[in-house]
Coordinates of C-alpha atoms and ligand atoms in Angstrom, one line a residue:
Chain A
M118 CA 131.4 95.5 82.3
Q119 CA 132.8 97.4 85.3
S120 CA 131.6 96.3 88.7
L121 CA 128.5 97.9 90.2
A122 CA 130.6 99.2 93.1
E123 CA 132.8 101.1 90.6
R124 CA 129.8 102.3 88.6
L125 CA 128.2 103.7 91.7
T126 CA 131.2 106.0 92.3
Q127 CA 130.7 107.6 88.8
P128 CA 128.3 110.4 87.9
G129 CA 124.9 109.6 86.3
V130 CA 121.7 107.9 87.3
L131 CA 121.3 104.2 86.9
I132 CA 117.9 102.9 85.7
A133 CA 116.6 99.8 87.5
D134 CA 113.6 97.8 86.5
G135 CA 109.9 98.1 87.5
A136 CA 107.4 95.9 89.2
I137 CA 107.7 92.1 89.3
G138 CA 104.7 91.3 91.4
T139 CA 102.1 93.0 89.3
M140 CA 103.7 91.5 86.2
L141 CA 103.5 88.0 87.7
F142 CA 99.8 88.4 88.3
K143 CA 99.5 89.4 84.6
C144 CA 101.4 86.2 83.7
G145 CA 98.9 84.0 85.7
L146 CA 100.0 84.1 89.3
I147 CA 97.0 83.4 91.5
A148 CA 96.3 85.5 94.6
G149 CA 97.2 83.5 97.6
E150 CA 99.9 81.5 95.7
C151 CA 103.5 81.8 96.7
P152 CA 105.1 84.2 94.2
E153 CA 108.5 82.5 94.4
K154 CA 107.1 79.0 93.7
I155 CA 107.2 79.8 90.0
N156 CA 111.0 79.9 90.3
L157 CA 110.8 76.2 90.7
D158 CA 108.2 75.2 88.2
R159 CA 107.7 78.1 85.7
S160 CA 111.1 79.9 85.5
E161 CA 110.4 80.8 81.8
I162 CA 108.0 83.5 83.2
L163 CA 111.0 85.0 85.1
E164 CA 113.0 85.1 81.9
E165 CA 110.2 86.8 80.1
I166 CA 109.8 89.5 82.6
A167 CA 113.6 90.1 82.8
L168 CA 113.8 90.3 79.1
L169 CA 111.0 92.9 78.9
Y170 CA 112.8 95.1 81.4
F171 CA 116.2 94.5 79.9
H172 CA 114.9 95.5 76.5
A173 CA 113.2 98.6 78.1
G174 CA 116.7 99.7 79.1
A175 CA 117.0 98.6 82.7
E176 CA 120.7 98.5 83.8
I177 CA 119.7 96.8 87.0
V178 CA 117.4 93.8 86.9
Q179 CA 115.9 92.3 90.0
T180 CA 115.4 88.6 91.0
N181 CA 112.0 87.2 92.0
T182 CA 113.2 86.5 95.5
F183 CA 111.3 89.2 97.5
G184 CA 109.7 86.5 99.7
G185 CA 112.6 84.2 99.5
S186 CA 113.7 84.1 103.1
P187 CA 113.0 80.8 104.8
L188 CA 110.8 82.5 107.4
K189 CA 108.6 83.8 104.7
L190 CA 108.7 80.7 102.6
A191 CA 107.7 78.7 105.6
M192 CA 104.2 80.3 105.3
Y193 CA 103.8 78.1 102.2
S194 CA 105.8 75.2 103.6
L195 CA 108.5 75.9 101.1
D196 CA 111.4 76.8 103.5
N197 CA 113.1 73.5 102.7
K198 CA 113.4 74.8 99.1
T199 CA 115.1 78.1 100.1
E200 CA 118.4 77.4 98.2
E201 CA 116.8 76.2 95.1
I202 CA 114.2 79.0 94.9
N203 CA 116.8 81.7 95.3
A204 CA 119.3 80.1 93.0
R205 CA 116.8 79.5 90.2
A206 CA 115.7 83.1 90.3
V207 CA 119.3 84.4 89.8
Q208 CA 119.9 81.9 87.0
A209 CA 116.8 83.0 85.1
V210 CA 117.8 86.7 85.1
R211 CA 121.5 85.8 84.3
K212 CA 120.4 83.9 81.3
I213 CA 118.7 87.0 79.9
V214 CA 121.1 89.8 80.9
R215 CA 124.3 87.9 80.8
D216 CA 126.9 90.5 81.8
E217 CA 125.1 93.4 80.1
A218 CA 123.1 94.4 83.2
Y219 CA 123.6 94.2 86.9
I220 CA 121.5 91.7 88.9
S221 CA 120.0 93.0 92.1
A222 CA 118.8 90.4 94.6
S223 CA 115.5 91.4 96.1
C224 CA 115.0 90.6 99.8
G225 CA 111.7 91.7 101.3
P226 CA 110.3 91.5 104.8
T227 CA 110.1 88.2 106.6
G228 CA 106.4 88.8 107.4
K229 CA 107.3 88.2 111.1
L230 CA 107.2 90.8 113.8
L231 CA 110.0 91.3 116.2
E232 CA 109.6 91.1 120.0
P233 CA 108.1 92.6 122.1
F234 CA 105.0 93.4 119.9
G235 CA 105.6 90.3 117.8
D236 CA 107.0 86.9 118.6
T237 CA 110.2 86.7 116.6
K238 CA 113.7 87.1 118.0
P239 CA 116.3 89.3 116.3
E240 CA 118.6 86.2 115.9
Q241 CA 115.9 84.4 113.9
I242 CA 115.5 87.4 111.5
F243 CA 119.3 87.7 111.1
E244 CA 119.7 84.0 110.4
T245 CA 116.9 83.8 107.9
Y246 CA 118.3 86.6 105.8
R247 CA 121.8 85.1 106.1
R248 CA 120.6 81.8 104.7
Q249 CA 118.8 83.5 101.8
M250 CA 121.6 85.8 101.0
K251 CA 124.3 83.1 101.1
T252 CA 122.7 81.5 98.1
L253 CA 122.1 84.8 96.3
L254 CA 125.7 85.8 96.7
A255 CA 127.0 82.4 95.7
E256 CA 125.0 82.7 92.5
G257 CA 126.9 85.9 91.7
V258 CA 124.4 88.7 92.1
D259 CA 125.8 92.2 91.8
M260 CA 123.8 93.8 94.6
I261 CA 121.7 92.8 97.6
C262 CA 118.5 94.9 97.7
I263 CA 116.6 94.9 101.0
E264 CA 113.3 96.5 100.2
T265 CA 109.8 97.5 101.4
M266 CA 110.9 97.5 105.0
T267 CA 108.7 99.1 107.6
D268 CA 110.5 98.1 110.8
I269 CA 113.9 99.8 111.0
A270 CA 115.1 97.0 113.3
E271 CA 114.3 94.3 110.7
A272 CA 116.0 96.4 108.0
V273 CA 119.1 96.8 110.1
L274 CA 119.3 93.1 110.8
A275 CA 119.0 92.3 107.1
V276 CA 121.8 94.8 106.2
K277 CA 124.0 93.2 108.9
A278 CA 123.2 89.7 107.6
A279 CA 124.4 90.8 104.1
R280 CA 127.5 92.4 105.5
S281 CA 128.3 89.3 107.6
I282 CA 128.7 87.4 104.3
S283 CA 130.4 89.9 102.2
S284 CA 132.1 93.2 103.0
M285 CA 132.4 94.1 99.3
I286 CA 129.0 93.5 97.8
P287 CA 126.9 96.7 97.3
V288 CA 124.0 96.6 99.8
C289 CA 120.9 98.7 99.1
A290 CA 118.1 99.2 101.7
T291 CA 114.8 100.8 101.1
M292 CA 111.8 101.5 103.3
T293 CA 108.2 102.3 102.7
F294 CA 106.8 105.5 104.2
D295 CA 103.3 106.8 104.7
P296 CA 102.5 110.5 104.4
T297 CA 101.1 111.8 107.7
P298 CA 100.3 115.3 108.9
R299 CA 103.5 115.2 110.9
G300 CA 105.7 114.0 107.9
F301 CA 106.7 110.6 106.6
Y302 CA 106.6 107.6 108.9
T303 CA 106.6 103.9 108.2
I304 CA 103.6 102.0 109.5
M305 CA 105.9 100.8 112.3
G306 CA 106.8 104.4 113.2
S307 CA 110.3 104.8 111.7
T308 CA 111.2 108.2 110.2
I309 CA 113.4 109.0 107.2
E310 CA 116.0 110.5 109.5
Q311 CA 116.2 107.4 111.5
A312 CA 116.4 105.2 108.4
A313 CA 119.2 107.3 107.0
S314 CA 121.3 107.1 110.1
E315 CA 120.6 103.5 111.2
L316 CA 120.9 101.9 107.7
N317 CA 124.2 103.8 107.2
N318 CA 125.5 102.6 110.6
A319 CA 124.5 99.0 109.7
G320 CA 126.7 99.2 106.6
A321 CA 124.3 99.9 103.7
D322 CA 125.8 101.6 100.6
I323 CA 122.6 102.9 99.0
I324 CA 119.5 103.9 100.8
G325 CA 116.1 105.2 99.9
S326 CA 112.5 104.3 99.5
N327 CA 110.3 102.0 97.5
C328 CA 106.6 101.2 97.3
G329 CA 103.6 102.8 99.1
N330 CA 103.7 106.1 97.3
G331 CA 103.3 107.7 93.9
I332 CA 106.1 109.7 92.3
M333 CA 105.1 113.1 93.8
N334 CA 105.6 111.9 97.4
M335 CA 108.7 110.1 96.4
V336 CA 110.3 113.4 95.3
T337 CA 109.6 114.8 98.8
I338 CA 111.0 111.6 100.4
A339 CA 114.1 111.7 98.3
K340 CA 114.7 115.4 99.3
E341 CA 114.3 114.5 103.0
F342 CA 116.8 111.6 102.6
K343 CA 119.3 114.1 101.0
K344 CA 119.1 116.2 104.2
H345 CA 120.1 113.3 106.3
T346 CA 122.7 111.3 104.3
T347 CA 125.6 111.5 101.9
L348 CA 125.0 108.0 100.7
P349 CA 123.7 107.4 97.2
I350 CA 119.9 107.4 97.0
I351 CA 117.6 104.9 95.4
I352 CA 113.9 105.7 94.6
Q353 CA 111.5 103.0 93.3
S354 CA 108.1 104.6 93.2
N355 CA 104.7 102.9 92.7
A356 CA 102.7 104.0 89.7
G357 CA 100.5 105.8 92.2
I358 CA 98.2 104.4 94.8
P359 CA 95.9 101.6 93.4
I360 CA 92.3 102.5 92.8
L361 CA 89.9 99.6 93.4
K362 CA 87.7 99.3 90.3
D363 CA 85.3 96.4 90.1
G364 CA 87.4 94.4 92.4
V365 CA 90.6 95.0 90.4
S366 CA 93.5 97.3 91.5
I367 CA 94.4 99.9 88.9
Y368 CA 97.6 101.9 89.2
P369 CA 96.9 105.4 87.9
E370 CA 100.3 107.0 87.1
T371 CA 101.3 106.8 83.4
P372 CA 104.9 106.6 82.1
E373 CA 104.6 110.2 80.9
Y374 CA 103.4 111.5 84.2
M375 CA 106.0 109.6 86.3
T376 CA 108.8 110.6 84.0
E377 CA 107.9 114.3 84.1
Q378 CA 108.0 114.2 87.9
S379 CA 111.2 112.2 88.0
R380 CA 113.1 115.1 86.5
E381 CA 113.3 116.5 90.0
L382 CA 114.8 113.3 91.2
I383 CA 117.5 113.5 88.6
D384 CA 118.1 117.2 89.5
I385 CA 118.8 116.3 93.1
D386 CA 121.1 113.6 91.9
I387 CA 119.7 110.4 93.1
K388 CA 121.7 107.4 92.1
I389 CA 119.2 104.7 91.1
L390 CA 115.8 105.3 89.6
G391 CA 113.4 102.3 89.2
G392 CA 109.8 101.4 89.7
C393 CA 107.7 99.5 92.2
C394 CA 104.1 98.2 92.1
G395 CA 102.2 99.1 89.0
T396 CA 105.2 100.2 86.9
T397 CA 105.8 98.4 83.7
P398 CA 108.5 98.2 81.0
A399 CA 106.9 101.2 79.4
H400 CA 107.6 103.3 82.5
I401 CA 111.2 102.1 82.5
E402 CA 111.6 102.9 78.9
A403 CA 110.3 106.4 79.5
F404 CA 112.7 106.9 82.4
K405 CA 115.5 105.8 80.2
K406 CA 114.5 108.3 77.5
I407 CA 114.6 111.4 79.7
L408 CA 118.0 110.3 81.1
R409 CA 119.3 110.2 77.5
E410 CA 117.8 113.7 76.8
N411 CA 119.3 115.0 80.0
S412 CA 122.8 113.7 79.3
A413 CA 122.6 115.1 75.8
K414 CA 121.9 118.5 77.4
T415 CA 124.8 118.3 79.8
Y416 CA 127.5 117.1 77.4
Chain B
M231 CA 89.4 106.7 138.0
T232 CA 86.9 103.8 138.0
V233 CA 88.2 100.3 137.4
I234 CA 86.5 100.4 134.0
Q235 CA 88.2 103.6 133.0
E236 CA 91.5 102.2 134.2
L237 CA 90.9 99.1 132.2
S238 CA 90.4 101.1 129.0
E239 CA 93.5 103.1 129.9
Q240 CA 95.7 100.1 130.5
L241 CA 94.5 98.5 127.2
Q242 CA 95.6 101.7 125.5
Q243 CA 99.0 101.4 127.2
G244 CA 99.3 97.9 125.8
N245 CA 99.8 96.3 129.1
P246 CA 98.3 92.7 129.1
K247 CA 99.2 92.0 132.7
N248 CA 97.4 95.0 134.1
V249 CA 94.4 94.5 131.8
A250 CA 94.1 90.9 133.1
E251 CA 94.4 92.1 136.7
L252 CA 91.8 94.8 136.2
T253 CA 89.4 92.5 134.3
R254 CA 89.6 90.1 137.2
Q255 CA 89.0 92.9 139.7
A256 CA 85.9 94.1 137.7
I257 CA 84.5 90.6 137.6
N258 CA 85.0 90.2 141.3
E259 CA 83.3 93.5 141.9
N260 CA 80.3 92.0 140.1
I261 CA 80.4 94.6 137.3
D262 CA 78.2 93.6 134.4
I263 CA 80.2 91.6 131.8
K264 CA 78.8 93.8 129.0
T265 CA 80.0 96.9 130.7
I266 CA 83.5 95.5 131.2
L267 CA 83.6 94.5 127.5
D268 CA 82.0 97.6 126.0
K269 CA 83.1 100.4 128.3
G270 CA 86.4 98.9 129.2
L271 CA 88.0 96.8 126.5
I272 CA 86.2 97.9 123.3
A273 CA 86.2 101.5 124.4
G274 CA 90.0 101.4 124.9
M275 CA 90.5 99.7 121.5
S276 CA 88.4 102.3 119.7
V277 CA 90.7 105.1 121.1
I278 CA 93.6 103.1 119.8
G279 CA 91.9 102.9 116.4
E280 CA 91.4 106.6 116.2
K281 CA 94.9 107.4 117.3
F282 CA 96.3 105.0 114.7
K283 CA 94.1 106.6 112.0
A284 CA 95.4 110.0 113.0
H285 CA 99.0 108.6 112.8
E286 CA 99.6 109.6 116.4
I287 CA 100.6 106.0 117.2
F288 CA 102.0 103.2 115.0
L289 CA 101.5 99.5 114.4
P290 CA 103.7 98.2 117.3
H291 CA 101.5 100.2 119.7
V292 CA 98.3 98.7 118.1
L293 CA 99.7 95.2 118.4
L294 CA 100.5 95.6 122.0
A295 CA 96.9 96.9 122.6
A296 CA 95.6 93.9 120.8
K297 CA 97.6 91.6 123.1
A298 CA 96.2 93.4 126.0
M299 CA 92.7 93.1 124.6
Y300 CA 93.1 89.3 124.4
A301 CA 94.3 89.2 128.0
G302 CA 91.0 90.7 129.1
M303 CA 88.8 88.7 126.6
D304 CA 90.3 85.4 127.7
L305 CA 89.0 86.0 131.2
L306 CA 85.5 87.1 130.0
K307 CA 85.2 84.2 127.6
P308 CA 84.1 81.6 130.2
L309 CA 81.5 84.0 131.6
L310 CA 80.1 84.8 128.2
L311 CA 79.9 81.1 127.4
K312 CA 78.3 80.1 130.8
E313 CA 74.7 80.5 129.8
G314 CA 75.2 78.5 126.6
I315 CA 73.0 75.5 125.9
P316 CA 74.6 74.1 122.8
T317 CA 72.9 72.7 119.7
R318 CA 70.6 75.5 118.8
G319 CA 72.2 75.3 115.3
K320 CA 75.5 75.5 113.6
V321 CA 77.3 78.7 112.5
I322 CA 80.5 78.9 110.4
I323 CA 82.5 82.0 111.1
G324 CA 85.8 83.5 109.9
S325 CA 87.6 86.7 108.8
V326 CA 87.7 86.8 105.0
Q327 CA 90.7 86.2 102.8
G328 CA 93.4 88.8 103.1
D329 CA 92.1 90.0 106.5
L330 CA 94.1 89.3 109.6
H331 CA 91.9 91.2 112.0
D332 CA 90.2 88.6 114.3
I333 CA 89.4 90.3 117.6
G334 CA 85.9 91.4 116.6
K335 CA 85.2 88.0 114.9
N336 CA 86.4 86.1 118.0
L337 CA 84.1 88.2 120.1
V338 CA 81.1 87.5 117.9
A339 CA 82.0 83.7 118.0
I340 CA 82.2 83.8 121.8
M341 CA 78.8 85.5 122.0
L342 CA 77.2 83.1 119.6
K343 CA 78.6 80.2 121.6
G344 CA 77.3 81.8 124.7
A345 CA 73.8 82.0 123.2
G346 CA 73.9 78.3 122.6
F347 CA 75.0 77.9 119.0
E348 CA 77.7 75.5 117.8
V349 CA 80.3 77.7 116.3
I350 CA 83.0 76.5 113.8
D351 CA 85.7 79.2 113.7
L352 CA 87.8 79.0 110.6
G353 CA 90.2 81.7 111.9
N354 CA 91.3 84.5 109.6
D355 CA 92.4 84.8 105.9
V356 CA 89.6 82.3 105.0
S357 CA 89.1 81.7 101.3
P358 CA 85.6 81.7 99.8
E359 CA 86.0 77.9 99.0
K360 CA 86.8 77.1 102.6
F361 CA 83.8 79.0 103.9
L362 CA 81.4 77.1 101.6
D363 CA 83.2 73.7 101.7
T364 CA 83.0 73.8 105.5
A365 CA 79.4 75.0 105.6
E366 CA 78.4 72.1 103.3
K367 CA 80.5 69.5 105.1
E368 CA 79.2 70.6 108.5
N369 CA 75.7 71.2 107.3
A370 CA 75.7 74.6 109.0
G371 CA 72.7 76.9 108.4
V372 CA 74.6 80.2 108.9
V373 CA 77.8 81.5 107.4
G374 CA 79.3 84.5 109.2
M375 CA 82.0 86.7 107.6
S376 CA 84.0 89.4 109.2
A377 CA 86.1 92.1 107.4
L378 CA 87.8 95.1 108.8
L379 CA 89.5 96.5 105.7
T380 CA 87.8 98.2 102.8
T381 CA 90.1 96.2 100.5
T382 CA 88.8 92.8 101.9
M383 CA 85.1 93.7 101.9
P384 CA 84.8 92.6 98.2
V385 CA 85.7 89.0 99.3
M386 CA 82.4 88.8 100.9
K387 CA 80.7 89.3 97.6
K388 CA 82.9 86.6 96.2
V389 CA 81.7 84.1 98.8
I390 CA 78.1 85.0 98.0
D391 CA 78.6 84.8 94.3
L392 CA 80.3 81.4 94.7
A393 CA 77.4 80.3 96.9
R394 CA 75.0 81.3 94.0
A395 CA 77.1 79.3 91.6
R396 CA 77.0 76.3 93.8
G397 CA 73.3 76.5 94.5
L398 CA 73.8 77.2 98.2
Y399 CA 72.4 80.7 98.1
G400 CA 69.0 80.8 99.7
K401 CA 69.7 77.5 101.4
K402 CA 72.2 79.0 103.8
R403 CA 72.1 82.4 105.5
F404 CA 74.9 84.8 105.1
I405 CA 75.7 87.4 107.7
V406 CA 78.4 90.0 107.6
G407 CA 80.0 92.3 110.0
G408 CA 83.0 94.5 110.7
A409 CA 83.7 98.2 111.2
P410 CA 83.7 99.4 107.5
L411 CA 80.5 97.6 106.6
S412 CA 76.9 98.9 106.4
S413 CA 73.5 97.4 105.9
E414 CA 73.5 99.0 102.4
Y415 CA 76.6 97.2 101.5
A416 CA 75.3 93.9 102.9
K417 CA 72.1 94.4 100.8
E418 CA 74.2 95.3 97.7
I419 CA 76.2 92.1 97.8
G420 CA 73.2 89.9 98.6
A421 CA 74.0 89.1 102.2
D422 CA 71.0 88.1 104.4
A423 CA 72.0 90.4 107.2
Y424 CA 74.5 93.0 108.4
C425 CA 75.3 92.8 112.1
F426 CA 76.6 95.8 113.9
D427 CA 78.1 93.9 116.8
G428 CA 78.0 90.6 118.7
V429 CA 74.6 91.2 120.2
S430 CA 73.0 91.9 116.9
A431 CA 74.7 88.8 115.5
V432 CA 73.2 86.7 118.2
E433 CA 69.7 88.3 117.6
T434 CA 70.0 87.8 113.9
V435 CA 71.1 84.1 114.1
K436 CA 68.3 83.5 116.6
R437 CA 65.8 85.0 114.2
F438 CA 67.1 82.7 111.4
A439 CA 66.9 79.7 113.7
G440 CA 63.3 80.6 114.6
I441 CA 64.2 81.4 118.2
F442 CA 62.9 84.8 119.4
Ligands
B1M53 C1 79.8 87.3 111.1 O1 79.1 88.3 111.7 C2 79.8 89.4 112.3 C3 79.0 90.2 113.0 C4 79.6 91.3 113.6 C5 80.9 91.6 113.5 C6 81.7 90.7 112.7 C7 81.1 89.6 112.1 N1 83.0 91.1 112.7 C8 83.0 92.2 113.4 N2 81.8 92.5 113.9 C9 81.3 93.6 114.8 O2 81.3 93.0 116.1 C10 82.5 93.2 116.8 C11 82.2 93.4 118.3 O3 81.4 94.5 118.5 C12 83.1 94.5 116.1 O4 84.4 94.1 115.7 P1 85.6 95.1 115.4 O5 86.7 94.3 114.9 O6 85.1 96.2 114.6 O7 85.9 95.5 116.9 C13 86.8 94.9 117.8 C14 86.1 94.3 119.0 C15 87.9 95.9 118.2 N3 88.5 96.4 117.1 C16 89.6 95.8 116.5 O8 90.0 94.7 117.0 C17 90.3 96.5 115.4 C18 91.1 97.7 116.0 C19 92.0 98.3 115.0 C20 92.8 99.4 115.8 C21 93.1 97.4 114.3 C22 93.9 96.4 114.8 C23 93.8 95.9 116.3 C24 94.9 95.7 114.1 N4 95.2 96.0 112.8 CO1 94.2 97.2 111.6 N5 93.2 97.8 113.0 C25 92.1 98.7 112.7 C26 91.2 98.9 113.8 C27 90.7 100.3 114.1 C28 89.2 100.3 114.4 N6 88.8 101.3 115.0 O9 88.5 99.4 114.0 C29 91.9 99.0 111.2 C30 90.7 98.1 110.8 N7 93.1 98.5 110.6 C31 93.4 99.2 109.5 C32 94.6 98.9 108.7 C33 94.8 99.9 107.5 C34 95.5 97.8 108.9 N8 95.4 97.0 110.0 C35 96.4 96.0 110.0 C36 96.8 95.2 111.0 C37 96.3 95.3 112.3 C38 96.9 94.5 113.5 C39 97.4 93.1 113.1 C40 98.0 95.3 114.1 C41 95.7 94.5 114.5 C42 94.8 93.3 114.5 C43 95.1 92.3 115.5 C44 94.1 91.1 115.5 N9 94.5 90.0 116.0 O10 93.0 91.3 115.1 C45 96.9 95.9 108.6 C46 96.2 94.9 107.8 C47 96.4 93.5 108.2 C48 95.5 92.6 107.4 N10 95.9 92.1 106.2 O11 94.4 92.3 107.8 C49 96.7 97.4 108.1 C50 96.5 97.4 106.6 C51 97.8 98.3 108.6 C52 99.1 98.0 107.7 N11 99.3 98.9 106.8 O12 99.8 97.1 107.9 C53 92.4 100.3 109.2 C54 91.5 99.9 108.1 C55 91.2 101.0 107.1 C56 90.2 100.5 106.1 N12 89.0 101.0 106.2 O13 90.4 99.7 105.3 C57 91.8 100.4 110.6 C58 90.3 101.0 110.5 C59 92.7 101.4 111.4 C60 92.6 102.8 110.9 N13 91.7 103.6 111.5 O14 93.3 103.2 110.0 C61 82.1 94.8 115.0 O15 82.7 95.3 113.9

């Protein structure tokens, strides 16, 4: 298989996987429990989820390392297990996809807030990502995926941490935006324009958005990114905004609906299409299907 | 601008130093503590809440305002506590699981302490088990829950359902509060009372303790 870096230079959309978190809850993760702890004691669940997405046609499969930075793991007193937690996650996915899909290493927010409104120093954020990413890269992932970021300063530090370890590895960075009457902003006040320019300057190769929105808003967000960047774009949409029904969250967007709306994303030539919260292997399979139809049309 | 207006203004600017200074000044000018709290600090915070809701400001700004709010509250705390004659009864209080908002809850805890109750504050993100385990262990008569998010409100029902399962319902009193709540909701989940603010929490707990 060619390297992901090479693949990214060629035409055509790559399909990534869907939600891990919501799948983990289905597999028995309890609310309040550390989602990465299962990497240590129930890694067969990781294999199961990877297999479902791999069979659904995902060309990029993510690791269960979203909260795998030592700062985040410290909230569950698991920071001393950082290396093992991250290594096991990669190994579980590798066992399933072998070299037939790319492995993307998920790196989510630290959960800490930077000074002056929070109490964490930039150096601490940089170092925490560096420690997590060192293991992920040593285990041979194909991409670092910094995701669900809301503070551009934290996202930039994470990209720089990845770049400080490897100048070659594809680095992807996505942020989560809220629709407001004045356009899209992250909860911390970052704009799409700012994200496009600062992530690019920090050394990201692929940028875009994940989480927080259903597919309709994501189309608007992707178009906005297009205005401000020439980098390849990644979109990982939620299956809508969860509706609380009898105390359980339900994600309303079906595979059919999301796929229909995604045609526009393919038309504007985004590079990676995947799912976030509430998306399932059925959503990924549906994405894959329209891509096939699309390429049949073109060639 | 009066010192109270300026206090609200500086809280909105997220300036803890000035808020502390102005709170001190207001106390020295013998302005009523309740006025300092309601018309200064809480009034400023509610403007912040509205602006955040309208997406005019973002989280960093709200966090700085929260820091400023605490700078003022820390100075009012000893004055609110002054009249307290402890041991009127024990109250367990906390923000429910998943909820990190604690300013309102802390204020209610201070007022209850000030009214002479022994308050055990479990902090925020408190699980239903922890509420009830502590209430049992400490033999507290009242369990107070705070929630500021529509998504964490249902946890209150969980606590009450668990109390029913453990046979604690009816033996302990459950009071709830927080901006998104209402007395209808409190009734629906089986809470003993909804408290609009710290003052009504004090009145309610007094009523339960047989003190009028
Ligand atoms: C037990 O008996 C009782 C009795 C009475 C009780 C009681 C218990 N508890 C309260 N009371 C009552 O007495 C108190 C004194 O009068 C009163 O308490 P209050 O807490 O109401 O009043 C306080 C004295 C002052 N008010 C406050 O302290 C809350 C102010 C607002 C602006 C607010 C703040 C400060 C914060 N926030 Co957030 N925050 C907002 C708030 C907007 C608003 N207008 O309420 C609200 C609550 N927040 C919101 C949101 C969405 C969020 N916040 C979040 C985070 C934060 C901060 C951390 C930045 C900060 C909290 C800091 C802290 N240490 O508490 C996030 C959630 C974090 C979490 N998991 O909990 C986040 C989800 C944002 C995000 N996307 O990250 C909104 C909730 C929407 C909803 N209905 O669900 C929100 C209404 C803002 C808005 N207008 O959009 C009464 O309600």
